[in-house]
Amino acid sequence: MSTSLKPSPLRIGIIGAGVMGTKHAEFIDRERNATLVGVADPFSTTLADTVGVPNYSDYHDLLAAPDIDAVIIANPNGEHVPTALAAIDAGIPALLEKPVAISANEASVLSTAVDEAGGVVLVGHHRRHHPAVAAAREMIRGGELGRIVAVNGMWLTKKSDQYFEQPWRRTSGAGVMLINLVHDLDLVRYLIGEVTTVQAIASNAARGYEVEDTAAVIVGFDNGAVGTFIVSDTVVAPWGWDQSTQDDPQFPFSPDASSYSIAGTEGSLTFPQLGHYYHDGESNWNLPLSRRFRAIASGDSYTGQLRHFIDVARGTAAPIVTVDDAAATLNVIESAHRSAETGALVAVEPVQPSPR
Ligand SMILES: NC(=O)c1ccc[n+]([C@@H]2O[C@H](COP(=O)([O-])OP(=O)(O)OC[C@H]3O[C@@H](n4cnc5c(N)ncnc54)[C@H](O)[C@@H]3O)[C@@H](O)[C@H]2O)c1
């Protein structure tokens, strides 16, 4: 008789126990194949004390602990690359929160380390793990919308003033483009194609911080499609991933507000509702449109991301969002910043993956 042994839960440490680190701890708590065994945060022991695990003030000590299988890195953006490099040095697989780095140069240092040391890093663009994303990608790739021609995206909400009490969120290395638009751009790259050109206007007029609170961004894709995005962390509005997906119960749900509209030669799609508009038979603007809604499986993207990370850490799956992939999204953000400063249309540098 053969016996099948179930693997024991993946023993995870969290580096950076702020808002996102605490959320990751909740996702781990709900997942039977993972367990939280330690936290590293130099400024707060609250999460470790609450869960009843050790807190290390230096993450190197967490990485050297004997019972750690993997880490989730959720410290401030400027700490991401040094922390991920230390995880690679220690041979510990990492789920690294977005943005992968705060500059393309930094991302390229990390990419080289992944290649040369065989590091295992999954970047936390969690939206890719949402069931509506999988369904939209399948429809787009299956040709149901014809050739994709245009996409419009919105991420508009009002963050609390308290959110900005953390100085890192007000200064270079943060801002609504690097913190929030980065998710939207990752998603449209995943759904539609590589972004090759960008033009942007950014404004800090409403909040008056060093970083922008609002931006309008136009992108061109390698396949000829075009896109427009408006993003702001300072407006009262229902349009954006967080309000429309129920991905995180912290954000009140706006069921009828779409965050993206995707338009193709044979039909269009609202997202995340997956309202599919099309013509029955001949297609032209004088004919009435039909609409049907695509049913999707239930599930939240953070749980999907954690389950994928468990597989990645165990070596049974390759990361769905690699460092190079996230670096390509970062290049779009950097190009948007450059465009906002100069007023010029900016060509996005492609990421050249290092040879293995
Ligand atoms: N995927 C998402 O949807 C999502 C959402 C929010 C934030 N984030 C990302 O998560 C990261 C953290 O954001 P946040 O909002 O939780 O910030 P936060 O300021 O609430 O938390 C950061 C934590 O890191 C700690 N810290 C600072 N330096 C450290 C170091 N050297 N080692 C270990 N810990 C350190 C701080 O004490 C703090 O507790 C950011 O990179 C952010 O972009 C991702």
Short mmCIF file of C-alpha atoms and ligand atoms in Angstrom, two decimals:
data_model
loop_
_atom_site.label_atom_id
_atom_site.label_comp_id
_atom_site.label_asym_id
_atom_site.label_seq_id
_atom_site.Cartn_x
_atom_site.Cartn_y
_atom_site.Cartn_z
CA MET A 1 0.00 0.00 0.00
CA SER A 2 1.43 3.41 -0.91
CA THR A 3 1.16 6.28 1.55
CA SER A 4 1.01 9.85 0.33
CA LEU A 5 2.53 12.38 2.67
CA LYS A 6 1.07 15.88 2.48
CA PRO A 7 3.78 18.56 2.61
CA SER A 8 3.83 20.44 5.90
CA PRO A 9 2.78 24.10 5.74
CA LEU A 10 5.32 26.46 4.20
CA ARG A 11 7.04 28.35 7.04
CA ILE A 12 6.94 32.02 6.07
CA GLY A 13 8.54 35.11 7.62
CA ILE A 14 7.25 38.63 6.97
CA ILE A 15 9.67 41.54 6.54
CA GLY A 16 7.95 44.87 7.18
CA ALA A 17 4.94 44.64 9.50
CA GLY A 18 2.96 47.70 8.45
CA VAL A 19 -0.37 47.81 6.61
CA MET A 20 0.55 45.31 3.90
CA GLY A 21 2.67 43.03 6.09
CA THR A 22 -0.26 42.73 8.49
CA LYS A 23 -2.59 41.86 5.60
CA HIS A 24 -0.19 39.18 4.41
CA ALA A 25 -0.27 37.74 7.94
CA GLU A 26 -4.08 37.50 7.67
CA PHE A 27 -3.87 35.72 4.31
CA ILE A 28 -1.33 33.27 5.75
CA ASP A 29 -3.58 32.69 8.76
CA ARG A 30 -6.43 31.64 6.42
CA GLU A 31 -4.24 29.33 4.32
CA ARG A 32 -3.72 25.81 5.61
CA ASN A 33 -0.57 25.23 3.54
CA ALA A 34 1.28 28.17 5.09
CA THR A 35 2.23 29.26 8.58
CA LEU A 36 3.78 32.49 9.85
CA VAL A 37 6.90 31.75 11.90
CA GLY A 38 8.59 35.13 12.32
CA VAL A 39 8.49 38.84 11.57
CA ALA A 40 11.24 41.39 10.95
CA ASP A 41 10.48 45.04 11.63
CA PRO A 42 12.87 47.45 13.34
CA PHE A 43 10.10 49.83 14.40
CA SER A 44 7.13 47.71 15.46
CA THR A 45 6.62 44.43 17.32
CA THR A 46 2.80 44.66 17.18
CA LEU A 47 2.27 42.03 14.48
CA ALA A 48 4.76 39.55 16.00
CA ASP A 49 3.27 40.04 19.47
CA THR A 50 -0.28 39.59 18.15
CA VAL A 51 0.52 36.37 16.29
CA GLY A 52 2.91 35.11 19.00
CA VAL A 53 6.04 34.72 16.85
CA PRO A 54 9.51 36.25 17.28
CA ASN A 55 10.20 39.75 15.93
CA TYR A 56 13.68 40.47 14.58
CA SER A 57 14.78 44.09 14.36
CA ASP A 58 17.22 43.13 11.58
CA TYR A 59 15.77 41.08 8.70
CA HIS A 60 19.13 39.33 8.19
CA ASP A 61 18.45 37.53 11.49
CA LEU A 62 15.02 36.40 10.27
CA LEU A 63 16.59 35.15 7.02
CA ALA A 64 19.16 33.17 9.06
CA ALA A 65 16.55 31.62 11.38
CA PRO A 66 16.56 27.80 11.16
CA ASP A 67 12.82 27.39 10.62
CA ILE A 68 12.25 29.77 7.68
CA ASP A 69 11.27 28.38 4.25
CA ALA A 70 10.29 31.66 2.54
CA VAL A 71 9.72 35.37 3.17
CA ILE A 72 7.25 38.04 2.16
CA ILE A 73 8.92 41.44 1.80
CA ALA A 74 6.55 44.33 2.57
CA ASN A 75 8.82 47.11 3.77
CA PRO A 76 8.96 50.59 2.16
CA ASN A 77 9.67 50.73 -1.58
CA GLY A 78 13.26 51.97 -1.19
CA GLU A 79 14.12 48.87 0.91
CA HIS A 80 12.82 46.31 -1.60
CA VAL A 81 15.96 45.61 -3.62
CA PRO A 82 18.48 45.41 -0.71
CA THR A 83 16.07 43.12 1.17
CA ALA A 84 15.42 40.87 -1.83
CA LEU A 85 19.20 40.65 -2.46
CA ALA A 86 19.69 39.52 1.15
CA ALA A 87 16.97 36.86 0.69
CA ILE A 88 18.70 35.61 -2.47
CA ASP A 89 22.05 35.50 -0.60
CA ALA A 90 20.39 33.45 2.14
CA GLY A 91 18.82 31.10 -0.45
CA ILE A 92 15.30 32.00 0.73
CA PRO A 93 12.48 32.37 -1.85
CA ALA A 94 10.74 35.76 -1.62
CA LEU A 95 7.38 37.27 -2.46
CA LEU A 96 8.45 40.88 -3.00
CA GLU A 97 5.80 43.58 -2.79
CA LYS A 98 5.48 45.98 -5.69
CA PRO A 99 7.06 48.12 -6.98
CA VAL A 100 9.95 45.71 -7.58
CA ALA A 101 12.38 48.65 -7.14
CA ILE A 102 12.34 52.42 -7.20
CA SER A 103 14.42 52.73 -10.38
CA ALA A 104 15.16 50.69 -13.48
CA ASN A 105 18.86 50.54 -12.48
CA GLU A 106 17.99 49.05 -9.13
CA ALA A 107 15.66 46.51 -10.77
CA SER A 108 18.44 45.48 -13.13
CA VAL A 109 20.78 44.78 -10.16
CA LEU A 110 18.11 42.50 -8.71
CA SER A 111 17.50 40.82 -12.07
CA THR A 112 21.21 40.01 -12.37
CA ALA A 113 21.24 38.56 -8.85
CA VAL A 114 18.21 36.37 -9.65
CA ASP A 115 19.95 35.05 -12.75
CA GLU A 116 23.44 34.60 -11.33
CA ALA A 117 22.50 33.18 -7.93
CA GLY A 118 19.37 31.31 -9.07
CA GLY A 119 17.26 33.47 -6.76
CA VAL A 120 13.54 32.78 -6.47
CA VAL A 121 11.50 36.01 -6.45
CA LEU A 122 7.80 36.48 -7.17
CA VAL A 123 6.74 40.12 -7.42
CA GLY A 124 3.46 41.08 -5.71
CA HIS A 125 1.35 42.27 -8.63
CA HIS A 126 -1.49 40.39 -7.01
CA ARG A 127 -4.21 41.43 -9.50
CA ARG A 128 -2.95 38.88 -12.01
CA HIS A 129 -4.29 36.20 -9.67
CA HIS A 130 -7.90 37.46 -9.78
CA PRO A 131 -10.44 35.15 -11.49
CA ALA A 132 -11.82 38.05 -13.58
CA VAL A 133 -8.33 38.68 -14.95
CA ALA A 134 -7.97 35.06 -16.00
CA ALA A 135 -11.40 35.19 -17.71
CA ALA A 136 -10.65 38.51 -19.47
CA ARG A 137 -7.27 37.21 -20.65
CA GLU A 138 -8.90 34.06 -22.01
CA MET A 139 -11.51 36.13 -23.91
CA ILE A 140 -8.87 38.47 -25.33
CA ARG A 141 -6.47 35.68 -26.30
CA GLY A 142 -9.33 33.61 -27.70
CA GLY A 143 -10.21 36.48 -30.06
CA GLU A 144 -13.73 37.10 -28.69
CA LEU A 145 -13.16 40.88 -28.84
CA GLY A 146 -11.35 40.74 -32.19
CA ARG A 147 -8.20 42.82 -32.38
CA ILE A 148 -7.74 44.96 -29.23
CA VAL A 149 -7.61 48.60 -30.27
CA ALA A 150 -8.06 50.69 -27.13
CA VAL A 151 -8.20 50.48 -23.35
CA ASN A 152 -9.26 53.01 -20.75
CA GLY A 153 -8.35 52.62 -17.08
CA MET A 154 -9.23 54.55 -13.93
CA TRP A 155 -7.86 54.36 -10.41
CA LEU A 156 -9.50 57.18 -8.51
CA THR A 157 -10.01 57.28 -4.76
CA LYS A 158 -9.33 59.33 -1.64
CA LYS A 159 -6.63 58.02 0.68
CA SER A 160 -6.87 59.25 4.26
CA ASP A 161 -4.63 62.07 5.49
CA GLN A 162 -3.36 59.61 8.11
CA TYR A 163 -1.99 57.38 5.30
CA PHE A 164 0.44 60.18 4.43
CA GLU A 165 1.78 60.53 7.98
CA GLN A 166 4.43 57.94 6.94
CA PRO A 167 7.11 60.19 5.38
CA TRP A 168 8.11 57.61 2.72
CA ARG A 169 4.63 57.89 1.18
CA ARG A 170 5.09 61.63 0.52
CA THR A 171 8.57 61.59 -0.99
CA SER A 172 10.41 60.42 -4.08
CA GLY A 173 10.03 56.65 -4.47
CA ALA A 174 6.28 56.82 -3.77
CA GLY A 175 3.40 58.78 -5.43
CA VAL A 176 0.21 57.53 -7.08
CA MET A 177 2.04 56.40 -10.22
CA LEU A 178 4.61 54.18 -8.49
CA ILE A 179 2.26 52.96 -5.74
CA ASN A 180 -1.02 52.50 -7.63
CA LEU A 181 -0.81 53.04 -11.41
CA VAL A 182 1.98 50.42 -11.40
CA HIS A 183 -0.72 47.77 -10.73
CA ASP A 184 -2.92 49.00 -13.60
CA LEU A 185 0.00 49.04 -16.02
CA ASP A 186 1.11 45.56 -14.97
CA LEU A 187 -2.39 44.33 -15.64
CA VAL A 188 -2.80 45.89 -19.09
CA ARG A 189 0.64 44.58 -20.07
CA TYR A 190 -0.58 41.13 -19.01
CA LEU A 191 -3.90 41.49 -20.86
CA ILE A 192 -3.01 43.50 -23.95
CA GLY A 193 0.72 43.69 -24.72
CA GLU A 194 3.98 45.52 -24.12
CA VAL A 195 3.81 49.29 -23.67
CA THR A 196 6.26 50.99 -26.01
CA THR A 197 5.45 54.71 -25.71
CA VAL A 198 4.13 56.94 -22.92
CA GLN A 199 3.00 60.51 -22.49
CA ALA A 200 1.95 61.81 -19.07
CA ILE A 201 0.87 64.84 -17.08
CA ALA A 202 1.34 64.62 -13.31
CA SER A 203 0.08 67.00 -10.64
CA ASN A 204 0.71 67.48 -6.93
CA ALA A 205 -1.63 70.48 -6.74
CA ALA A 206 -4.24 68.90 -4.45
CA ARG A 207 -2.02 67.46 -1.69
CA GLY A 208 1.10 69.58 -2.24
CA TYR A 209 3.56 66.77 -1.49
CA GLU A 210 6.88 66.18 -3.25
CA VAL A 211 5.25 63.31 -5.20
CA GLU A 212 2.25 63.51 -7.52
CA ASP A 213 -1.25 62.78 -6.22
CA THR A 214 -2.87 62.76 -9.68
CA ALA A 215 -1.83 61.84 -13.22
CA ALA A 216 -3.15 61.35 -16.74
CA VAL A 217 -1.20 58.88 -18.84
CA ILE A 218 -1.45 57.88 -22.51
CA VAL A 219 0.24 54.67 -23.62
CA GLY A 220 0.94 52.99 -26.95
CA PHE A 221 1.29 49.18 -27.18
CA ASP A 222 3.58 47.15 -29.40
CA ASN A 223 0.54 45.73 -31.25
CA GLY A 224 -0.77 49.18 -32.20
CA ALA A 225 -3.40 49.44 -29.43
CA VAL A 226 -3.60 52.67 -27.41
CA GLY A 227 -4.62 53.34 -23.82
CA THR A 228 -5.50 56.17 -21.46
CA PHE A 229 -5.40 56.18 -17.67
CA ILE A 230 -6.40 58.68 -15.03
CA VAL A 231 -5.27 58.08 -11.45
CA SER A 232 -5.62 60.08 -8.25
CA ASP A 233 -5.35 59.35 -4.54
CA THR A 234 -7.16 62.54 -3.56
CA VAL A 235 -10.65 62.37 -5.11
CA VAL A 236 -14.00 60.98 -3.99
CA ALA A 237 -14.86 58.51 -6.76
CA PRO A 238 -16.03 54.92 -7.29
CA TRP A 239 -13.79 53.99 -10.23
CA GLY A 240 -10.83 51.76 -9.52
CA TRP A 241 -9.79 48.16 -8.96
CA ASP A 242 -10.12 48.37 -5.19
CA GLN A 243 -13.72 49.62 -5.23
CA SER A 244 -14.91 47.41 -8.06
CA THR A 245 -13.49 43.94 -7.32
CA GLN A 246 -14.29 43.18 -3.65
CA ASP A 247 -10.71 41.96 -3.54
CA ASP A 248 -10.13 43.54 -0.16
CA PRO A 249 -13.06 44.09 2.26
CA GLN A 250 -11.31 47.21 3.55
CA PHE A 251 -12.58 49.01 0.44
CA PRO A 252 -16.36 49.53 0.11
CA PHE A 253 -17.79 47.87 -3.00
CA SER A 254 -19.10 49.85 -6.01
CA PRO A 255 -20.68 47.06 -8.04
CA ASP A 256 -21.54 49.10 -11.16
CA ALA A 257 -18.32 51.13 -11.46
CA SER A 258 -15.85 49.67 -13.95
CA SER A 259 -12.13 50.16 -13.59
CA TYR A 260 -11.25 49.31 -17.21
CA SER A 261 -12.99 49.36 -20.59
CA ILE A 262 -11.32 47.25 -23.24
CA ALA A 263 -12.36 47.80 -26.86
CA GLY A 264 -11.74 45.49 -29.80
CA THR A 265 -12.81 45.27 -33.43
CA GLU A 266 -15.42 42.58 -32.63
CA GLY A 267 -16.55 43.65 -29.16
CA SER A 268 -15.80 45.39 -25.89
CA LEU A 269 -15.46 44.39 -22.28
CA THR A 270 -16.08 46.18 -19.00
CA PHE A 271 -13.85 45.09 -16.15
CA PRO A 272 -14.25 43.53 -13.62
CA GLN A 273 -17.95 43.05 -14.40
CA LEU A 274 -17.01 41.33 -17.67
CA GLY A 275 -19.93 42.89 -19.51
CA HIS A 276 -19.28 41.82 -23.11
CA TYR A 277 -20.78 44.12 -25.78
CA TYR A 278 -21.04 42.86 -29.35
CA HIS A 279 -23.19 42.84 -32.46
CA ASP A 280 -25.15 39.78 -33.53
CA GLY A 281 -24.11 39.43 -37.15
CA GLU A 282 -23.14 42.57 -39.06
CA SER A 283 -21.22 45.15 -37.08
CA ASN A 284 -21.72 48.89 -37.38
CA TRP A 285 -22.65 51.81 -35.13
CA ASN A 286 -26.26 52.01 -36.34
CA LEU A 287 -27.04 48.49 -35.12
CA PRO A 288 -28.09 47.78 -31.52
CA LEU A 289 -25.50 46.20 -29.27
CA SER A 290 -26.05 42.94 -27.43
CA ARG A 291 -24.55 42.39 -24.01
CA ARG A 292 -23.88 39.31 -21.93
CA PHE A 293 -21.98 38.87 -18.70
CA ARG A 294 -19.24 36.27 -18.41
CA ALA A 295 -19.55 34.20 -15.22
CA ILE A 296 -16.36 33.93 -13.22
CA ALA A 297 -15.22 31.66 -10.43
CA SER A 298 -15.12 33.18 -6.98
CA GLY A 299 -11.83 33.89 -5.26
CA ASP A 300 -9.65 36.78 -4.23
CA SER A 301 -6.34 37.63 -5.79
CA TYR A 302 -4.35 37.76 -2.52
CA THR A 303 -5.24 34.15 -1.72
CA GLY A 304 -4.46 33.18 -5.30
CA GLN A 305 -1.12 34.96 -5.04
CA LEU A 306 -0.23 33.25 -1.74
CA ARG A 307 -1.09 29.80 -3.13
CA HIS A 308 1.01 30.52 -6.21
CA PHE A 309 3.88 31.69 -3.96
CA ILE A 310 3.72 28.44 -1.98
CA ASP A 311 4.16 26.53 -5.25
CA VAL A 312 6.96 28.87 -6.38
CA ALA A 313 8.79 28.51 -3.05
CA ARG A 314 8.47 24.72 -3.25
CA GLY A 315 9.83 24.75 -6.79
CA THR A 316 6.68 23.35 -8.40
CA ALA A 317 5.77 26.54 -10.32
CA ALA A 318 7.67 29.37 -12.01
CA PRO A 319 6.77 32.90 -10.83
CA ILE A 320 3.89 34.37 -12.84
CA VAL A 321 5.40 37.84 -12.19
CA THR A 322 9.19 37.74 -12.47
CA VAL A 323 11.64 40.51 -11.58
CA ASP A 324 12.14 41.21 -15.31
CA ASP A 325 8.41 41.37 -15.86
CA ALA A 326 7.93 43.81 -12.99
CA ALA A 327 10.97 45.77 -14.21
CA ALA A 328 9.23 46.21 -17.57
CA THR A 329 6.24 47.75 -15.77
CA LEU A 330 8.59 49.94 -13.74
CA ASN A 331 10.16 51.16 -16.98
CA VAL A 332 6.74 52.36 -18.10
CA ILE A 333 6.32 54.29 -14.83
CA GLU A 334 9.81 55.81 -15.14
CA SER A 335 9.04 56.83 -18.71
CA ALA A 336 5.75 58.37 -17.55
CA HIS A 337 7.63 60.40 -14.92
CA ARG A 338 10.14 61.53 -17.55
CA SER A 339 7.31 62.51 -19.88
CA ALA A 340 5.56 64.44 -17.10
CA GLU A 341 8.79 66.36 -16.42
CA THR A 342 9.64 67.13 -20.05
CA GLY A 343 6.24 67.15 -21.77
CA ALA A 344 7.66 64.80 -24.41
CA LEU A 345 6.38 61.48 -25.71
CA VAL A 346 8.85 58.94 -24.26
CA ALA A 347 9.84 55.58 -25.77
CA VAL A 348 9.88 52.85 -23.11
CA GLU A 349 13.17 50.95 -22.82
CA PRO A 350 12.50 47.24 -23.28
CA VAL A 351 13.85 45.00 -20.51
CA GLN A 352 16.54 42.67 -21.80
CA PRO A 353 16.36 39.50 -19.71
CA SER A 354 19.88 38.40 -18.73
CA PRO A 355 20.90 35.10 -20.30
CA ARG A 356 20.86 32.18 -17.82
N1 LIG B 1 0.06 44.78 -3.31
C1 LIG B 1 -0.66 45.75 -2.79
O1 LIG B 1 -1.83 45.88 -3.08
C2 LIG B 1 -0.03 46.70 -1.82
C3 LIG B 1 -0.85 47.50 -1.01
C4 LIG B 1 -0.23 48.35 -0.10
C5 LIG B 1 1.15 48.42 -0.04
N2 LIG B 1 1.91 47.66 -0.86
C6 LIG B 1 3.37 47.72 -0.81
O2 LIG B 1 3.78 47.15 0.43
C7 LIG B 1 4.91 47.86 0.93
C8 LIG B 1 4.60 48.36 2.33
O3 LIG B 1 3.55 49.28 2.26
P1 LIG B 1 2.69 49.61 3.56
O4 LIG B 1 1.57 50.44 3.09
O5 LIG B 1 2.43 48.38 4.34
O6 LIG B 1 3.74 50.52 4.35
P2 LIG B 1 3.86 50.75 5.92
O7 LIG B 1 4.63 52.00 6.10
O8 LIG B 1 2.50 50.63 6.55
O9 LIG B 1 4.70 49.50 6.42
C9 LIG B 1 6.07 49.35 6.18
C10 LIG B 1 6.67 48.65 7.37
O10 LIG B 1 8.03 48.36 7.10
C11 LIG B 1 8.78 48.60 8.28
N3 LIG B 1 10.17 48.79 7.91
C12 LIG B 1 10.83 49.94 7.57
N4 LIG B 1 12.11 49.66 7.27
C13 LIG B 1 12.27 48.32 7.44
C14 LIG B 1 13.36 47.45 7.29
N5 LIG B 1 14.57 47.87 6.92
N6 LIG B 1 13.17 46.12 7.54
C15 LIG B 1 11.96 45.66 7.92
N7 LIG B 1 10.88 46.46 8.08
C16 LIG B 1 11.04 47.78 7.83
C17 LIG B 1 8.11 49.79 8.92
O11 LIG B 1 8.41 49.85 10.30
C18 LIG B 1 6.65 49.49 8.66
O12 LIG B 1 6.08 48.74 9.72
C19 LIG B 1 5.19 48.99 -0.05
O13 LIG B 1 6.21 48.58 -0.92
C20 LIG B 1 3.89 49.14 -0.81
O14 LIG B 1 4.10 49.63 -2.12
C21 LIG B 1 1.34 46.79 -1.72
#
